mmCIF file of C-alpha atoms and ligand atoms in Angstrom:
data_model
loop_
_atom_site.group_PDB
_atom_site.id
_atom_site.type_symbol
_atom_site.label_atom_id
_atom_site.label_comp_id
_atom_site.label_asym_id
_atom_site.label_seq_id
_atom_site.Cartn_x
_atom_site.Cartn_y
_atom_site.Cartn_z
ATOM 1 C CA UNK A 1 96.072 132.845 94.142
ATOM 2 C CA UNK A 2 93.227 132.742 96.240
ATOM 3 C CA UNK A 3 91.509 129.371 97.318
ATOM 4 C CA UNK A 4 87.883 129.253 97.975
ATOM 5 C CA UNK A 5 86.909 126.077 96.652
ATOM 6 C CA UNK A 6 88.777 122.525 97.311
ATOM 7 C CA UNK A 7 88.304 119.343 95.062
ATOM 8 C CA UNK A 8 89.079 116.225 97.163
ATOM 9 C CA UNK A 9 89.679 113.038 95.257
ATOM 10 C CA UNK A 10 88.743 109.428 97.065
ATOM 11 C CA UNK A 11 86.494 109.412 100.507
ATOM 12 C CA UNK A 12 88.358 106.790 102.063
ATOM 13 C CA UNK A 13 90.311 106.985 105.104
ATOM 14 C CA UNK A 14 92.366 110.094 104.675
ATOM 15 C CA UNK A 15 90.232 111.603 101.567
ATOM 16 C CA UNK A 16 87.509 111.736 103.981
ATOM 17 C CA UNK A 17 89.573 113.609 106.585
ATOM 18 C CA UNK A 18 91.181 115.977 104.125
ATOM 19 C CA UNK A 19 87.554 116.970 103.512
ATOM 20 C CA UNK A 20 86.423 117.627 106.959
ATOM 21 C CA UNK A 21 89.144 119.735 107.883
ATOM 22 C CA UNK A 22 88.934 122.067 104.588
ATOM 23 C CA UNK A 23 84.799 122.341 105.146
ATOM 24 C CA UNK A 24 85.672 123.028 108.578
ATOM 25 C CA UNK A 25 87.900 125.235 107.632
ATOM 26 C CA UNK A 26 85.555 127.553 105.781
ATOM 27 C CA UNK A 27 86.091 126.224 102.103
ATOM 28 C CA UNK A 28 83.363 125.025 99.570
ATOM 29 C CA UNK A 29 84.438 120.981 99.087
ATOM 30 C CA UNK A 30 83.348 118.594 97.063
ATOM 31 C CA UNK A 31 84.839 115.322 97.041
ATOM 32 C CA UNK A 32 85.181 112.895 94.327
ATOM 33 C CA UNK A 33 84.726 109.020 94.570
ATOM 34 C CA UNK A 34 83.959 106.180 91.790
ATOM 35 C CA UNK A 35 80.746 105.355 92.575
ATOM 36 C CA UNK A 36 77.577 107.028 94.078
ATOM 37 C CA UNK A 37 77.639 104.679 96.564
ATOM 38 C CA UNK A 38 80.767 105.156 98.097
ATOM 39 C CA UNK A 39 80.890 108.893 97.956
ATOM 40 C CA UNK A 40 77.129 108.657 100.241
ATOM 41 C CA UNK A 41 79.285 106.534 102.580
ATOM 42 C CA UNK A 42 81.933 108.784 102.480
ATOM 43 C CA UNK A 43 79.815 111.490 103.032
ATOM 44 C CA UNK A 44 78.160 110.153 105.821
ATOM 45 C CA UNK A 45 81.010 109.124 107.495
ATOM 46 C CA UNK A 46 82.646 112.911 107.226
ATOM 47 C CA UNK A 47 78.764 113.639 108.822
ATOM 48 C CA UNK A 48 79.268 111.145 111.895
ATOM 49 C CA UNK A 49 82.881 113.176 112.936
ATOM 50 C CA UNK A 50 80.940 116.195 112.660
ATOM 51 C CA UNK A 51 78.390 115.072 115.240
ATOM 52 C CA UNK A 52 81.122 113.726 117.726
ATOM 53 C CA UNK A 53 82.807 116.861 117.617
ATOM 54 C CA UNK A 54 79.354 118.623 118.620
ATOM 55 C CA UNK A 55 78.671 116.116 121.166
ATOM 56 C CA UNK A 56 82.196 116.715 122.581
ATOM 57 C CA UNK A 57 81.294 120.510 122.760
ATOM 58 C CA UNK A 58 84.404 121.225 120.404
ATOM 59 C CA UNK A 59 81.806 122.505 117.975
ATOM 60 C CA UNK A 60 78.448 124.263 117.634
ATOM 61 C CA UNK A 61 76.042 122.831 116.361
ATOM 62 C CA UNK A 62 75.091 125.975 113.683
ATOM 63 C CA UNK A 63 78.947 125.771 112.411
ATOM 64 C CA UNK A 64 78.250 121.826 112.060
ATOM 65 C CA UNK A 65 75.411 122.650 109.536
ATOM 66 C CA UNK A 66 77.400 125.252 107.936
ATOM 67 C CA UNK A 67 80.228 122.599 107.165
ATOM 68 C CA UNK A 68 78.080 120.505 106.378
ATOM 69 C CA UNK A 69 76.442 123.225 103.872
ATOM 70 C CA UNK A 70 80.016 123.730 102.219
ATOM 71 C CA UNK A 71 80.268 119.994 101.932
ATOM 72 C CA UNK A 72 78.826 117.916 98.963
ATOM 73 C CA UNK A 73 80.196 114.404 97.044
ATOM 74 C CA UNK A 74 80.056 113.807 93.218
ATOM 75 C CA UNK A 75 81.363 110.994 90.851
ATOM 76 C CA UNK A 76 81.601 113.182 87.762
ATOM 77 C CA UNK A 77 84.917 114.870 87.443
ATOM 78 C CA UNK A 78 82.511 117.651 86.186
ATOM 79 C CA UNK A 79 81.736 118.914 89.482
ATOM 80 C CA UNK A 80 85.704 119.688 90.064
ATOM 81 C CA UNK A 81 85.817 122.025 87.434
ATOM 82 C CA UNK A 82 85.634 125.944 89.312
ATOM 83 C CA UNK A 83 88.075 124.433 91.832
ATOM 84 C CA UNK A 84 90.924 126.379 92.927
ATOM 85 C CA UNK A 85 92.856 123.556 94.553
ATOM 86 C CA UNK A 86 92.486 119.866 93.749
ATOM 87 C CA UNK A 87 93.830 117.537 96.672
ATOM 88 C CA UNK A 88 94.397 113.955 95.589
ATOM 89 C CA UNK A 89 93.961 111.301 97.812
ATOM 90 C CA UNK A 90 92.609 107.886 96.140
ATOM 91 C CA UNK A 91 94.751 104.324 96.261
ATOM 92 C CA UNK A 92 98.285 104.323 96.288
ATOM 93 C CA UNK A 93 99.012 103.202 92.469
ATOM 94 C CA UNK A 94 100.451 105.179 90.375
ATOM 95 C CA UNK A 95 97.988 103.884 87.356
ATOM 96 C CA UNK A 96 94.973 104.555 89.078
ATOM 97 C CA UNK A 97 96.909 108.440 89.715
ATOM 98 C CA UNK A 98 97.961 108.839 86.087
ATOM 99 C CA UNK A 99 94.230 108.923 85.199
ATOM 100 C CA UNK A 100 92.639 110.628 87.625
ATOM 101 C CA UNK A 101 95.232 113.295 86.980
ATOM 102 C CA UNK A 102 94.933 113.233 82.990
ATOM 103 C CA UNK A 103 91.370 113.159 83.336
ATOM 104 C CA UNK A 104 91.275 116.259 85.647
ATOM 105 C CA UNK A 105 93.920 118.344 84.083
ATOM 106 C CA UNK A 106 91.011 118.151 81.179
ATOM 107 C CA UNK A 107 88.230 119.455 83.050
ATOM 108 C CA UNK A 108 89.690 122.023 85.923
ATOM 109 C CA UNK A 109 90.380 125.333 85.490
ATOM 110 C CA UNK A 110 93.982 125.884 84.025
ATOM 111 C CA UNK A 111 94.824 128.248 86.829
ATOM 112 C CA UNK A 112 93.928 125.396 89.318
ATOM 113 C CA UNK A 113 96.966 124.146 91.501
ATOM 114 C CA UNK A 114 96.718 120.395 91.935
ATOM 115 C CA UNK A 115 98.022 118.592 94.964
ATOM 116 C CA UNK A 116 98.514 114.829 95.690
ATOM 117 C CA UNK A 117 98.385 113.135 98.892
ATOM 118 C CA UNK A 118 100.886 110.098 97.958
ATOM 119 C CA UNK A 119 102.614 108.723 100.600
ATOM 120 C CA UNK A 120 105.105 107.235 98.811
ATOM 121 C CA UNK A 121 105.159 107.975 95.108
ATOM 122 C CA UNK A 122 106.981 111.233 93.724
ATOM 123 C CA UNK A 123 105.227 113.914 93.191
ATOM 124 C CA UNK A 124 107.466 114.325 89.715
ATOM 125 C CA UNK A 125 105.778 111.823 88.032
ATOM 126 C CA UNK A 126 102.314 113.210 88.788
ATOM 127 C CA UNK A 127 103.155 116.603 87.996
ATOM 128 C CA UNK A 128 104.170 115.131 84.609
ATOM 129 C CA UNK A 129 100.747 113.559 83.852
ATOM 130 C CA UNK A 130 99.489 117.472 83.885
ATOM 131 C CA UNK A 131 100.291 120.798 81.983
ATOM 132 C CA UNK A 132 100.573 122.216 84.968
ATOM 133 C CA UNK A 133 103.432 121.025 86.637
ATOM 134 C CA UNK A 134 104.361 124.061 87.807
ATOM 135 C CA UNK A 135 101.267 124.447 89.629
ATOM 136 C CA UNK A 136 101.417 120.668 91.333
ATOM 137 C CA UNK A 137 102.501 119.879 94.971
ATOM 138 C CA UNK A 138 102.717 117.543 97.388
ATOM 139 C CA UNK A 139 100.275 117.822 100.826
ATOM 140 C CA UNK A 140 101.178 114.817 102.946
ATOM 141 C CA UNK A 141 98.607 115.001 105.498
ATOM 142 C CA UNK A 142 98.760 112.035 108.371
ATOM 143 C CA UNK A 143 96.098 109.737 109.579
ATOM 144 C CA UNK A 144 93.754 110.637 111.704
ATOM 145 C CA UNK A 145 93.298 113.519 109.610
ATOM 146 C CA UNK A 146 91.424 115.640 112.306
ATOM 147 C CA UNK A 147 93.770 114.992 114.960
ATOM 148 C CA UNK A 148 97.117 115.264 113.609
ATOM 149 C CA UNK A 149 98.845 118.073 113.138
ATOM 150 C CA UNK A 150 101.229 117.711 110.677
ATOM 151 C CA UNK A 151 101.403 118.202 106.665
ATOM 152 C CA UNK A 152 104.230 117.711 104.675
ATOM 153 C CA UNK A 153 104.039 120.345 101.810
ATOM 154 C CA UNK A 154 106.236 118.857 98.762
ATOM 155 C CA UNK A 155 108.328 120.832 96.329
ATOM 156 C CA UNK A 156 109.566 119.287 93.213
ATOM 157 C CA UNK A 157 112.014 120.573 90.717
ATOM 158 C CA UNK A 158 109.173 122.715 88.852
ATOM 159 C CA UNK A 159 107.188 123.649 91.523
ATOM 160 C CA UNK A 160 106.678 127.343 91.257
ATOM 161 C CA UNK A 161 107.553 129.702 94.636
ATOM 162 C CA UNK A 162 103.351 130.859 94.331
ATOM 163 C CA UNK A 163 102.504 127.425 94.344
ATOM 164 C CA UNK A 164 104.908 126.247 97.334
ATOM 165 C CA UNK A 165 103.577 129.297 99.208
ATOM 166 C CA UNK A 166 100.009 129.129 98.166
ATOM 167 C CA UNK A 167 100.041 124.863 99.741
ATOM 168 C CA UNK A 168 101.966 126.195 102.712
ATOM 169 C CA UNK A 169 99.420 128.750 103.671
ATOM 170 C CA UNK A 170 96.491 126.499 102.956
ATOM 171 C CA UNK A 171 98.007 123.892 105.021
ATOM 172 C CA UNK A 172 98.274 126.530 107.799
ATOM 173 C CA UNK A 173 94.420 127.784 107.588
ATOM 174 C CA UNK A 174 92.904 124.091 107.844
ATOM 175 C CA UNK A 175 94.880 124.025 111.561
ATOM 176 C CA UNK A 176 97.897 122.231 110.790
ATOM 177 C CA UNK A 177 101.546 122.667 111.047
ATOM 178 C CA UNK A 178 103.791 122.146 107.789
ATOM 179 C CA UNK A 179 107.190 121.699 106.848
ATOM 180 C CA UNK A 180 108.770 121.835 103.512
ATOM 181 C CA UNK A 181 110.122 118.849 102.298
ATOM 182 C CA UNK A 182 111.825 117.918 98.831
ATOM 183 C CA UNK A 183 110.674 115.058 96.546
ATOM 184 C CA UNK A 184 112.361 112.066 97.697
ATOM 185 C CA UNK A 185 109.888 108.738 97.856
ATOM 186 C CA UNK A 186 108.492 108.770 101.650
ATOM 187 C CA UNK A 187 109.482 112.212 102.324
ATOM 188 C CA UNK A 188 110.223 113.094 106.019
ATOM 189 C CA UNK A 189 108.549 110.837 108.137
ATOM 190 C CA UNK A 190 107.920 107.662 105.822
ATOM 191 C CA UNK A 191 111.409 107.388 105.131
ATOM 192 C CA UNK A 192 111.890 107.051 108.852
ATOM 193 C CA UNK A 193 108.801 105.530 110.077
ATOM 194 C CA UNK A 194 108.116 102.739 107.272
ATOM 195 C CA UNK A 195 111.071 100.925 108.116
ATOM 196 C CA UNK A 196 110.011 100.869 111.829
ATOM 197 C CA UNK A 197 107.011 99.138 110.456
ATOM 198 C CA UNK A 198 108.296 96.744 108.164
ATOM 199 C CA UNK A 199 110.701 95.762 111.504
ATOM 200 C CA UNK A 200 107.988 95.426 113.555
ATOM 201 C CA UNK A 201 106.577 92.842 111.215
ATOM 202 C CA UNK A 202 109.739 91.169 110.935
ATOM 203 C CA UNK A 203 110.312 91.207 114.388
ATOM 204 C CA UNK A 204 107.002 89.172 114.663
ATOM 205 C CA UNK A 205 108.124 86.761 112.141
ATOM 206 C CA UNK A 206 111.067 86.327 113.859
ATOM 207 C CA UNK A 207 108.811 85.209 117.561
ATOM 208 C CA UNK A 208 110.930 88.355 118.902
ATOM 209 C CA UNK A 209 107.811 88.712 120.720
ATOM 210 C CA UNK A 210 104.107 88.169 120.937
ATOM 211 C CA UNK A 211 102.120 91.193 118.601
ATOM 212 C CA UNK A 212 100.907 92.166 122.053
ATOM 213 C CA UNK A 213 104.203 92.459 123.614
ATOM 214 C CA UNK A 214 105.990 94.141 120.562
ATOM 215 C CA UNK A 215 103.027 96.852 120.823
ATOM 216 C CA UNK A 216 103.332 97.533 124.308
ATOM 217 C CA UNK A 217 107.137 97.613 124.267
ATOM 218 C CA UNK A 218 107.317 100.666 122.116
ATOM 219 C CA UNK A 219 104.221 102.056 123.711
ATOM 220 C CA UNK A 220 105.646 101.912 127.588
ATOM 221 C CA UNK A 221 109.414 101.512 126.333
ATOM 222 C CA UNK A 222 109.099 104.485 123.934
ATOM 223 C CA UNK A 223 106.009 106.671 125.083
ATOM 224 C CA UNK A 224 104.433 105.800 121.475
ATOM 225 C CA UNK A 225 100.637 106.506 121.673
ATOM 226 C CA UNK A 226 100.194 103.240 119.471
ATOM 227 C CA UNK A 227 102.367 99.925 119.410
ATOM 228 C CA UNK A 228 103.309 99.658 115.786
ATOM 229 C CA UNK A 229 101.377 96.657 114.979
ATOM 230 C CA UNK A 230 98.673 98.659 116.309
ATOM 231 C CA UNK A 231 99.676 101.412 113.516
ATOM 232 C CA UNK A 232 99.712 99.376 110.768
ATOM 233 C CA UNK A 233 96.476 97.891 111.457
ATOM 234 C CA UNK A 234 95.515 101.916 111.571
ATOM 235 C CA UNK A 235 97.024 102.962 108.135
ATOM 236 C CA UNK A 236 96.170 99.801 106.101
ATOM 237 C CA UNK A 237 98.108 96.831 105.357
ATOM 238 C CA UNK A 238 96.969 97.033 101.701
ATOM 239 C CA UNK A 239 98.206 100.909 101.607
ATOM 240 C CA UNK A 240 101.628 99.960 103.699
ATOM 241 C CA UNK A 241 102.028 97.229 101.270
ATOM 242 C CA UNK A 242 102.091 99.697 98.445
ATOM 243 C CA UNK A 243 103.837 101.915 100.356
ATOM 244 C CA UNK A 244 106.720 99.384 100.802
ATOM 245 C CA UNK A 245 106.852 98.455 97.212
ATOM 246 C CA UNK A 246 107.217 101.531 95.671
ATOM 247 C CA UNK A 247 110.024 102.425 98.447
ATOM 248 C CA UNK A 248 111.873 99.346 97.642
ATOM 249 C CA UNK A 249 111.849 100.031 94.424
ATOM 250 C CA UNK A 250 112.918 103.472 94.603
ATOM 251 C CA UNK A 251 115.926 103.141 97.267
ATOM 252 C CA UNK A 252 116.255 99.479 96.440
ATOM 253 C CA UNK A 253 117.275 98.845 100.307
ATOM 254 C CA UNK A 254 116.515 96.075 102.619
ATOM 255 C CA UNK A 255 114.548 98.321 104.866
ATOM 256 C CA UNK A 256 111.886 98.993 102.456
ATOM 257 C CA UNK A 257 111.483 95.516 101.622
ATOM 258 C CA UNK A 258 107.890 94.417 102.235
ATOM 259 C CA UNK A 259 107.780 91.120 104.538
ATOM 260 C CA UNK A 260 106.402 87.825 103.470
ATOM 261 C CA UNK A 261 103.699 88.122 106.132
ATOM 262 C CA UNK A 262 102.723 91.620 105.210
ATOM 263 C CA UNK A 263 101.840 90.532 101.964
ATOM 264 C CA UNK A 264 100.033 87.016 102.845
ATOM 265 C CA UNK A 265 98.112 88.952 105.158
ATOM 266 C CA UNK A 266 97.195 91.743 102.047
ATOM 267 C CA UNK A 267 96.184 88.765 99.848
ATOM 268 C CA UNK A 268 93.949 86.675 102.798
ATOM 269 C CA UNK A 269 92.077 90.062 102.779
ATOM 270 C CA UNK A 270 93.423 91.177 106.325
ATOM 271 C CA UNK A 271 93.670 94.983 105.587
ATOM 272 C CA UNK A 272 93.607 96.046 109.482
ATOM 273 C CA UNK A 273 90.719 98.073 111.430
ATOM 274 C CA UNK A 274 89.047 98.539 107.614
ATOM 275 C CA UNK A 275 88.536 95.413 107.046
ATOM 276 C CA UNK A 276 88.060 93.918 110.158
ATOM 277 C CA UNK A 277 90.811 92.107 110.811
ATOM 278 C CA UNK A 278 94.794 92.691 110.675
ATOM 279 C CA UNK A 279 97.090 91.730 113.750
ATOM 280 C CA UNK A 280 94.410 92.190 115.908
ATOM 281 C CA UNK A 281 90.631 91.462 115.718
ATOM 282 C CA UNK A 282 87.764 94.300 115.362
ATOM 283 C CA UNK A 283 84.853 92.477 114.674
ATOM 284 C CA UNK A 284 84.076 92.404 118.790
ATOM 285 C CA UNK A 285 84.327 94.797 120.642
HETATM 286 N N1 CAA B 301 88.809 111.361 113.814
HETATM 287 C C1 CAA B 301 88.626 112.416 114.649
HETATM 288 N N2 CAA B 301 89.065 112.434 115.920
HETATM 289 C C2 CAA B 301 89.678 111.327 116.369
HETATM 290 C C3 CAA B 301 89.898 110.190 115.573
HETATM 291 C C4 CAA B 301 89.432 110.238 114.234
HETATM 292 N N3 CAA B 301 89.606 109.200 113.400
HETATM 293 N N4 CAA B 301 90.549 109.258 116.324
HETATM 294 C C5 CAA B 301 90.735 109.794 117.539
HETATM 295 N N5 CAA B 301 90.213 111.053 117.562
HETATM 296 C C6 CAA B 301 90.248 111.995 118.684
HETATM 297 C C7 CAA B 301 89.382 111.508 119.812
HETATM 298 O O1 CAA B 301 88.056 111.913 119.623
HETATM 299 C C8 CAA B 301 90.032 112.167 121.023
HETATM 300 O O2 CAA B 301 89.612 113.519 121.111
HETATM 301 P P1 CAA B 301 89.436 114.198 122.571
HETATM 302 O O3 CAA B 301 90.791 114.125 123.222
HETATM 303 O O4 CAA B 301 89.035 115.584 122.248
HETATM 304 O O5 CAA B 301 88.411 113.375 123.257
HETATM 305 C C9 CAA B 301 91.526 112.207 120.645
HETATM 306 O O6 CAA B 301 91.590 112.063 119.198
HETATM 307 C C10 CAA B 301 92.279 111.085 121.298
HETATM 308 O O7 CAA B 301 91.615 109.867 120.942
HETATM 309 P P2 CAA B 301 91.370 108.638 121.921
HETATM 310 O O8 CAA B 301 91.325 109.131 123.324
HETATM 311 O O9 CAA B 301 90.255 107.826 121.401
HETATM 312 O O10 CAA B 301 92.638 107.704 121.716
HETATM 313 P P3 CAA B 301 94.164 108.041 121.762
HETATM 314 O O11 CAA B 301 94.503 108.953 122.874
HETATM 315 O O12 CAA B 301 94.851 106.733 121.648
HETATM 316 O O13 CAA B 301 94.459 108.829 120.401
HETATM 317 C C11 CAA B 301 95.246 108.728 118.222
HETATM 318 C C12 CAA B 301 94.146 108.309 119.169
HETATM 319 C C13 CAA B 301 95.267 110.245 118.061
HETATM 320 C C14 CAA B 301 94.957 108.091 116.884
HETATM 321 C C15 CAA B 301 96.631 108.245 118.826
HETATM 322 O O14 CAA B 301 96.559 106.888 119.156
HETATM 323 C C16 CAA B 301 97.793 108.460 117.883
HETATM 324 O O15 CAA B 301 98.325 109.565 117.772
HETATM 325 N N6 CAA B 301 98.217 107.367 117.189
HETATM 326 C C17 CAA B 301 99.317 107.433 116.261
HETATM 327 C C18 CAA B 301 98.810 107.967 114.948
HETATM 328 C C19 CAA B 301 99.916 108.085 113.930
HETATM 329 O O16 CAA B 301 101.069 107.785 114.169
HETATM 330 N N7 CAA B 301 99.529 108.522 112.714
HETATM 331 C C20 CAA B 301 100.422 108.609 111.615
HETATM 332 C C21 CAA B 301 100.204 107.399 110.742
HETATM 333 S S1 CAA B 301 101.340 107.381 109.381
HETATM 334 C C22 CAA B 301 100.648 108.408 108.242
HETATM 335 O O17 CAA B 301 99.588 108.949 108.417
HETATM 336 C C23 CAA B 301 101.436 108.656 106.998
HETATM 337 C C24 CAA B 301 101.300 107.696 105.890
HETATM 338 O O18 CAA B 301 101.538 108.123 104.761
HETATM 339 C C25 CAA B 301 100.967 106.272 106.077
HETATM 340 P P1 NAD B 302 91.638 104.096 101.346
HETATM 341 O O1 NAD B 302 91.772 102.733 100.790
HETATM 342 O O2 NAD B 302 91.058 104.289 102.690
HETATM 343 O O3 NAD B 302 90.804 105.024 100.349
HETATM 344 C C1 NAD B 302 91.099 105.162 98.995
HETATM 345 C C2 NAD B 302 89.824 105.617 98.322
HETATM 346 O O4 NAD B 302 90.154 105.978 96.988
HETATM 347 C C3 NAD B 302 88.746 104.526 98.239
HETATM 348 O O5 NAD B 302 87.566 105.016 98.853
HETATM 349 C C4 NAD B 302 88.559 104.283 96.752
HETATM 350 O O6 NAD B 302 87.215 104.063 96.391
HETATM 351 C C5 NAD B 302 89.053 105.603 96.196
HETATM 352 N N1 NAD B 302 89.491 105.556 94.817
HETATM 353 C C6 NAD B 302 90.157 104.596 94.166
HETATM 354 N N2 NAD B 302 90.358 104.965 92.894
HETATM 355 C C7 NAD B 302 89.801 106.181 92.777
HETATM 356 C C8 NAD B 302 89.690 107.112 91.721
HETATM 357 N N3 NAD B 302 90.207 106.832 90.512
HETATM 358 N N4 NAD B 302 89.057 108.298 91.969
HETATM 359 C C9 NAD B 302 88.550 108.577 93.194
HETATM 360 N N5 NAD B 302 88.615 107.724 94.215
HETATM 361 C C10 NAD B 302 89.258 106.559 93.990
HETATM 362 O O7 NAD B 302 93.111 104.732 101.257
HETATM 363 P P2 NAD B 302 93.713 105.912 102.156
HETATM 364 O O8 NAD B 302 94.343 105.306 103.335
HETATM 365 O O9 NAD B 302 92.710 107.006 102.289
HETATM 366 O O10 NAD B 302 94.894 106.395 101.197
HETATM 367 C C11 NAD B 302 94.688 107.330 100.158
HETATM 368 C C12 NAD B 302 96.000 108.009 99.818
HETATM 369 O O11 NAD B 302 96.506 108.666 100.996
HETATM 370 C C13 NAD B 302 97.098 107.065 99.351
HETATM 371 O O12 NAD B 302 97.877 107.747 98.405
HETATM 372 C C14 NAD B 302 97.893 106.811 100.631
HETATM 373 O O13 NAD B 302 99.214 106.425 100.390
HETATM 374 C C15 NAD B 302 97.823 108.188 101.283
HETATM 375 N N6 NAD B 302 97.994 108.216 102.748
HETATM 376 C C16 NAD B 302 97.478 107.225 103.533
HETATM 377 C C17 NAD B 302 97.626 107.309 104.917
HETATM 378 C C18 NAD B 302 97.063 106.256 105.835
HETATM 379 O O14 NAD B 302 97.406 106.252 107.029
HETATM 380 N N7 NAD B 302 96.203 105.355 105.385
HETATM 381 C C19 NAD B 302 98.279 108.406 105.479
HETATM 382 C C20 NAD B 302 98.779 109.428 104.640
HETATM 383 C C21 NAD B 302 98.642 109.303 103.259
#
C-alpha cells in the first residue's frame, strides 16, 4: 500500500517530532490534539524546529514552507479520515488509547494501517480495540525525534507481512534506521534502558551519589551523551512513571518497579524539562 498521507495523534513531545520528520519527509500530515489550543502550540512548536534547521543551513528555506504547506493540526477525528497511515502518539494509558483507537477505527479508511507509538504497552491490546488488527503496528520512535535515528517497528501475532513491510519502509523514508522487534512490553531498548533509569533513581535515594555526580559518572565513565538523571528529566517523569508501571506489571520484576521518589516527584508536579522542574532546575537559564 502506498502512503501519502500520515495522521499523527497528540503534539506533545514525540507527537510533535513524529510530525516534523513525516512533513519533512514529503507526506501530507495532519496531527490530532484535544483541544484547539494545544494543537496551535503544537503546531507552532513543529514551526520553531523548522526555522532552526534553516538557520543552521540544514534546510532551505523554500523546502521549510513546503513542509510547512504539507503540515496542518485538527481536533476533529474527521480530518484523519483519507489517511493512509495513522501514527499514535498521545499519553501513555491504555484508556486514553482504547478510545482514541475505537473512535478512529470509526472514521479512517478501512484500508488504513494504524500504528502506535507506546513505549511500553503491547501493541496486542491496541490492535484489539480495531478491526484491523492485521493492519496495526508498532513504530517506536525515540526522543528527540529529529535527531535520533532509531525506530523500533513492532510485529504482533496478527500483524500481516504488507503491514510489517509497509512500517519498515516508511520508517526508512522519514531518515531513520529500524529494526524489527516482537511484542514484548518495552521492546528492545526499554527493556534494557528503563531499568538503568529506575537504578539511577534508586541510586539517588540511596546518597550513592549527588544527581550531579551520578550524571557525570555515566557521562565520562560510560561516554553517555546524557547522565541518566539528565534523561529522565528529558523523557518525562510522568511518562517514565507510566512506563514503569505498566512494565512492572507485565514482568512483575524488581527492576521495573517504579521508586518512591519517582512517583512523589510525579505527584509534586515535577515532570522534568516540561514542566520546569525535575532533578534539575529549568526555569533559569
Ligand atoms: N529537536 C531537533 N534537534 C535537536 C533537538 C530537538 N529537540 N535537540 C537537539 N537537537 C540537535 C541540535 O540542534 C544539534 O544539531 P547540530 O549538531 O546540527 O547543531 C544536535 O541535535 C546536538 O545537540 P546539542 O549540541 O544541543 O546537544 P547534545 O550534543 O547534547 O545532543 C541530544 C543532544 C541529541 C539530545 C543528546 O544529548 C542525546 O543523544 N541524548 C540522549 C537522548 C536519548 O537517549 N534518547 C532516548 C530517550 S528514550 C526514548 O526515547 C524511548 C522511550 O520510549 C522513553
Ligand atoms: P507528552 O505528554 O509530551 O504528550 C502527550 C500529548 O498527548 C499531549 O499533548 C496531550 O494533550 C495529548 N493527548 C492526550 N490524550 C490525547 C488524545 N486522546 N488524543 C490526542 N492527543 C492526546 O507525551 P510524549 O512524551 O509525547 O509521549 C507520547 C507517547 O510516546 C507515549 O505513548 C510515550 O510512552 C511514547 N514515547 C515517549 C518518549 C519520550 O521520551 N517522552 C519516547 C518514545 C515514546
Amino acid at each position: 500500500m502506498e502512503i501519502r498521507k500520515v495522521g499523527v495523534l497528540g503534539c506533545g513531545l514525540m507527537g510533535s517530532g513524529i510530525a516534523e520528520v513525516a512533513a519533512r519527509a514529503g507526506y501530507e500530515t495532519v496531527v490530532r490534539e484535544v483541544s484547539q489550543e494545544i494543537i496551535d502550540k503544537g503546531i507552532q512548536k513543529i514551526h520553531g524546529s523548522l526555522g532552526k534547521a534553516v538557520e543552521k543551513g540544514k534546510m532551505s528555506a523554500e523546502d521549510r514552507d513546503q513542509t510547512v504547506a504539507r503540515l496542518s493540526g485538527a481536533v476533529d477525528f474527521g480530518a484523519l479520515a483519507d489517511c493512509d497511515l495513522v501514527i499514535e502518539a498521545i499519553v501513555e494509558n491504555l484508556d486514553e488509547k482504547r478510545k482514541t483507537f475505537t473512535a478512529l477505527d470509526e472514521v479512517v479508511k478501512k484500508e488504513a494501517l494504524f500504528a502506535s507509538n507506546t513505549s511500553s504497552l503491547t501493541v496486542t491490546q491496541m490492535a484489539m480495540f480495531t478491526r484491523r488488527p492485521d493492519q496495526f503496528v508498532g513504530l517506536h520512535f525515540f526522543n528527540p525525534v529529529p535527531v535520533m535515528k532509531l525506530v523500533e517497528v513492532v510485529r504482533t501475532l496478527l500483524t500481516s507481512d504488507a503491514t510489517f513491510d509497509a512500517a519498515f519502509a516508511f520508517a526508512r523514508a522519514v531518515g531513520k534506521e529500524p529494526i524489527a522487534c516482537r511484542d514484548n512490553s518495552g521492546f528492545v531498548v526499554n527493556r534494557l534502558l528503563v531499568p538503568y533509569l529506575l537504578d539511577a533513581i534508586r541510586a539517588l535515594e540511596e546518597g550513592v551519589g549527588s544527581a550531579e555526580d551520578i550524571d557525570k559518572g555515566m557521562q565520562l565513565g560510560c561516554g553517555h551523551p546524557m547522565g541518566p538523571l539528565t534523561l529522565l528529566d528529558f523523557v518525562g517523569l510522568d511518562t517514565t512513571y507510566y512506563i514503569a508501571n505498566i512494565m512492572f506489571e507485565e514482568y512483575r520484576e524488581k527492576r521495573f518497579a517504579p521508586p518512591p521518589l519517582l512517583k512523589q516527584m510525579v505527584q509534586a508536579g515535577r515532570l522534568g524539562k516540561k514542566s520546569g522542574r525535575g532533578f534539575y532546575d529549568y526555569t533559569k537559564k
